[in-house]
Amino acid sequence: MKKFIAIVGSNSAKSTNRELLEYMQKHFQNQAEIELVEIKGLPIFKKSIDKYVPKRALELANRIEAADGVIIATPEYDHSIPAALSSTLAWLSYGIHPFVDKPVMITGASYGSLGSSRAQSQLRQILDSPELKARIMPSSEFLLGHSLQAFDDNGDLKSEAETEQLDGLFKDFLQFVDISEQLNHANDVNKQKAEQFSWDIG
């Protein structure tokens, strides 16, 4: 059975993105083992002379390295991902590179009707950056709009159409992970390039 790390892309105490990942953890428990991880508690990213990385970021990097894939659920604030999620990804590309060639599925929930569409688009760009080099599943947006009304008292999605869509996307992700395992011939070179990349060098 595949093992996935699911990153809650919000540091809010109550988040419908956390609810979405908890639903996926329960709903897909017979298909994959999904471990939820929080980004709250991580300090805001800051460069240092000794390239210090917080212990929590190192622990998260190790979990990502050991996982078969990563699921990220992001809210949308002012058409972008939260600062806390951006900072977390910065830590995870600062002298450590757990995302290189790692299969990633992007999801997201928002209170409005667009379902974090712009934030998901921005997240794709960040994950595709030279420092991260993640392998993002294409054409796979799951946009959960009006998320405050999306779940019932048991934490299940109310909409049959949205449930069916998520089921299909998750099956695609399982296949995408299998295919990605066969596409790692350049993994060592990709990791080396990520380690050597620097915006400070002209």
Short mmCIF file of C-alpha atoms in Angstrom, two decimals:
data_model
loop_
_atom_site.label_atom_id
_atom_site.label_comp_id
_atom_site.label_asym_id
_atom_site.label_seq_id
_atom_site.Cartn_x
_atom_site.Cartn_y
_atom_site.Cartn_z
CA MET A 1 0.00 0.00 0.00
CA LYS A 2 1.25 3.47 -0.92
CA LYS A 3 2.16 5.90 1.85
CA PHE A 4 1.42 9.59 1.35
CA ILE A 5 2.18 12.71 3.34
CA ALA A 6 -0.74 15.18 3.32
CA ILE A 7 0.30 18.75 4.12
CA VAL A 8 -2.33 21.01 5.67
CA GLY A 9 -1.53 24.29 3.90
CA SER A 10 -2.91 26.47 6.66
CA ASN A 11 -1.84 27.32 10.21
CA SER A 12 -5.42 28.11 11.26
CA ALA A 13 -6.86 26.16 14.19
CA LYS A 14 -10.00 25.46 12.14
CA SER A 15 -9.46 24.85 8.44
CA THR A 16 -11.67 23.28 5.79
CA ASN A 17 -8.46 22.25 4.02
CA ARG A 18 -7.62 20.14 7.06
CA GLU A 19 -11.17 18.75 6.91
CA LEU A 20 -10.65 17.87 3.24
CA LEU A 21 -7.44 15.97 3.98
CA GLU A 22 -9.03 14.22 6.96
CA TYR A 23 -11.87 13.15 4.66
CA MET A 24 -9.35 11.83 2.11
CA GLN A 25 -7.45 10.01 4.85
CA LYS A 26 -10.64 8.20 5.91
CA HIS A 27 -12.23 7.80 2.48
CA PHE A 28 -9.15 6.30 0.82
CA GLN A 29 -7.87 4.26 3.75
CA ASN A 30 -8.21 1.01 1.79
CA GLN A 31 -6.19 2.40 -1.11
CA ALA A 32 -3.35 4.26 0.64
CA GLU A 33 -2.00 5.25 4.02
CA ILE A 34 -2.29 9.04 4.36
CA GLU A 35 -0.48 10.85 7.19
CA LEU A 36 -1.54 14.43 7.90
CA VAL A 37 1.18 16.91 8.83
CA GLU A 38 0.79 20.48 10.05
CA ILE A 39 2.83 23.54 9.09
CA LYS A 40 1.88 25.57 12.16
CA GLY A 41 4.75 26.00 14.57
CA LEU A 42 7.35 26.50 11.85
CA PRO A 43 9.03 29.91 11.99
CA ILE A 44 8.87 32.28 9.03
CA PHE A 45 11.66 31.49 6.57
CA LYS A 46 14.86 33.46 7.02
CA LYS A 47 18.25 33.01 5.42
CA SER A 48 21.25 32.65 7.71
CA ILE A 49 25.00 32.47 7.21
CA ASP A 50 25.14 28.89 8.50
CA LYS A 51 22.03 27.87 6.50
CA TYR A 52 20.15 26.90 9.66
CA VAL A 53 17.03 24.79 9.09
CA PRO A 54 14.54 24.27 11.98
CA LYS A 55 14.24 20.77 13.40
CA ARG A 56 10.54 20.60 12.44
CA ALA A 57 11.40 21.36 8.81
CA LEU A 58 14.06 18.63 8.82
CA GLU A 59 11.57 16.15 10.30
CA LEU A 60 9.00 17.07 7.64
CA ALA A 61 11.64 16.69 4.92
CA ASN A 62 12.48 13.20 6.18
CA ARG A 63 8.80 12.21 6.10
CA ILE A 64 8.44 13.50 2.55
CA GLU A 65 11.60 11.66 1.46
CA ALA A 66 10.24 8.39 2.87
CA ALA A 67 6.74 8.80 1.37
CA ASP A 68 5.59 7.58 -2.03
CA GLY A 69 3.95 10.93 -2.72
CA VAL A 70 2.63 14.16 -1.25
CA ILE A 71 -0.84 15.70 -1.18
CA ILE A 72 -1.09 19.43 -0.45
CA ALA A 73 -4.34 21.21 0.40
CA THR A 74 -4.10 24.98 0.11
CA PRO A 75 -6.56 27.74 0.95
CA GLU A 76 -6.51 30.98 -1.03
CA TYR A 77 -5.74 34.36 0.51
CA ASP A 78 -5.73 37.38 -1.84
CA HIS A 79 -5.37 35.10 -4.90
CA SER A 80 -2.31 33.35 -3.44
CA ILE A 81 -1.22 30.60 -1.07
CA PRO A 82 -0.87 31.45 2.64
CA ALA A 83 2.41 32.99 3.80
CA ALA A 84 2.86 30.07 6.21
CA LEU A 85 2.75 27.54 3.35
CA SER A 86 5.11 29.62 1.21
CA SER A 87 7.52 29.83 4.14
CA THR A 88 7.33 26.08 4.72
CA LEU A 89 8.20 25.36 1.10
CA ALA A 90 11.11 27.78 1.35
CA TRP A 91 12.49 25.84 4.34
CA LEU A 92 12.03 22.62 2.37
CA SER A 93 14.29 23.92 -0.40
CA TYR A 94 16.98 25.52 1.76
CA GLY A 95 19.89 23.10 1.79
CA ILE A 96 17.43 20.18 1.77
CA HIS A 97 15.50 18.96 -1.27
CA PRO A 98 12.89 16.31 -0.38
CA PHE A 99 10.53 17.32 -3.21
CA VAL A 100 12.90 16.55 -6.10
CA ASP A 101 10.96 14.21 -8.46
CA LYS A 102 8.42 13.52 -5.68
CA PRO A 103 4.87 12.99 -7.03
CA VAL A 104 2.53 15.70 -5.74
CA MET A 105 -1.25 16.04 -5.88
CA ILE A 106 -2.66 19.53 -5.28
CA THR A 107 -6.07 20.08 -3.73
CA GLY A 108 -7.72 23.04 -2.08
CA ALA A 109 -10.81 24.38 -0.38
CA SER A 110 -12.11 27.89 0.04
CA TYR A 111 -15.21 29.60 1.37
CA GLY A 112 -15.95 31.20 -2.01
CA SER A 113 -17.01 29.67 -5.31
CA LEU A 114 -13.57 29.41 -6.97
CA GLY A 115 -12.15 26.76 -4.63
CA SER A 116 -8.59 28.16 -4.32
CA SER A 117 -8.00 27.98 -8.08
CA ARG A 118 -5.51 30.86 -8.23
CA ALA A 119 -3.65 29.60 -5.15
CA GLN A 120 -3.37 26.14 -6.70
CA SER A 121 -1.97 27.66 -9.89
CA GLN A 122 0.61 29.59 -7.88
CA LEU A 123 1.49 26.48 -5.86
CA ARG A 124 2.19 24.60 -9.10
CA GLN A 125 4.66 27.31 -10.13
CA ILE A 126 6.43 27.18 -6.77
CA LEU A 127 6.69 23.39 -6.74
CA ASP A 128 8.10 23.50 -10.28
CA SER A 129 10.88 25.93 -9.25
CA PRO A 130 14.56 24.90 -9.60
CA GLU A 131 14.97 24.55 -5.83
CA LEU A 132 11.98 22.21 -5.38
CA LYS A 133 11.63 20.32 -8.68
CA ALA A 134 8.55 18.36 -7.60
CA ARG A 135 6.70 16.16 -10.08
CA ILE A 136 3.18 17.63 -10.03
CA MET A 137 0.28 15.59 -11.37
CA PRO A 138 -1.02 17.48 -14.45
CA SER A 139 -4.62 18.55 -15.05
CA SER A 140 -5.68 17.43 -11.60
CA GLU A 141 -7.13 20.39 -9.74
CA PHE A 142 -9.70 19.55 -7.09
CA LEU A 143 -11.39 22.85 -6.31
CA LEU A 144 -13.72 22.62 -3.32
CA GLY A 145 -15.76 25.81 -3.21
CA HIS A 146 -18.18 26.93 -0.47
CA SER A 147 -16.21 24.63 1.82
CA LEU A 148 -18.01 25.67 5.02
CA GLN A 149 -21.11 23.92 3.69
CA ALA A 150 -19.29 21.07 1.89
CA PHE A 151 -19.09 18.50 4.70
CA ASP A 152 -21.78 16.70 6.69
CA ASP A 153 -21.69 15.97 10.43
CA ASN A 154 -19.55 12.87 9.81
CA GLY A 155 -16.94 14.87 7.90
CA ASP A 156 -17.93 13.39 4.54
CA LEU A 157 -18.41 15.40 1.37
CA LYS A 158 -22.09 16.09 0.75
CA SER A 159 -21.83 16.40 -3.02
CA GLU A 160 -21.89 13.14 -4.97
CA ALA A 161 -20.37 14.88 -7.99
CA GLU A 162 -17.43 16.21 -5.96
CA THR A 163 -16.93 12.82 -4.30
CA GLU A 164 -16.91 11.13 -7.69
CA GLN A 165 -14.43 13.67 -9.05
CA LEU A 166 -12.09 13.25 -6.09
CA ASP A 167 -12.32 9.45 -6.38
CA GLY A 168 -11.24 9.68 -10.01
CA LEU A 169 -8.41 12.09 -9.30
CA PHE A 170 -7.09 9.92 -6.48
CA LYS A 171 -7.07 6.84 -8.73
CA ASP A 172 -5.15 8.92 -11.27
CA PHE A 173 -2.70 9.95 -8.56
CA LEU A 174 -2.05 6.34 -7.59
CA GLN A 175 -1.30 5.61 -11.24
CA PHE A 176 0.79 8.78 -11.52
CA VAL A 177 2.92 7.64 -8.57
CA ASP A 178 3.50 4.25 -10.22
CA ILE A 179 4.51 5.91 -13.48
CA SER A 180 6.76 8.38 -11.65
CA GLU A 181 8.70 5.51 -10.09
CA GLN A 182 9.72 4.52 -13.63
CA LEU A 183 10.76 8.08 -14.56
CA ASN A 184 13.60 8.56 -12.10
CA HIS A 185 16.60 7.96 -14.37
CA ALA A 186 17.69 11.58 -13.92
CA ASN A 187 16.88 11.76 -10.20
CA ASP A 188 20.50 11.96 -9.03
CA VAL A 189 21.28 14.72 -11.52
CA ASN A 190 18.08 16.59 -10.63
CA LYS A 191 18.97 16.48 -6.93
CA GLN A 192 22.48 17.68 -7.68
CA LYS A 193 21.16 20.59 -9.74
CA ALA A 194 18.70 21.56 -6.98
CA GLU A 195 21.50 21.48 -4.42
CA GLN A 196 23.76 23.62 -6.61
CA PHE A 197 21.09 26.13 -7.63
CA SER A 198 21.32 29.61 -6.12
CA TRP A 199 19.63 32.90 -6.95
CA ASP A 200 22.68 34.62 -5.45
CA ILE A 201 25.02 33.38 -8.19
CA GLY A 202 24.91 35.33 -11.44
#
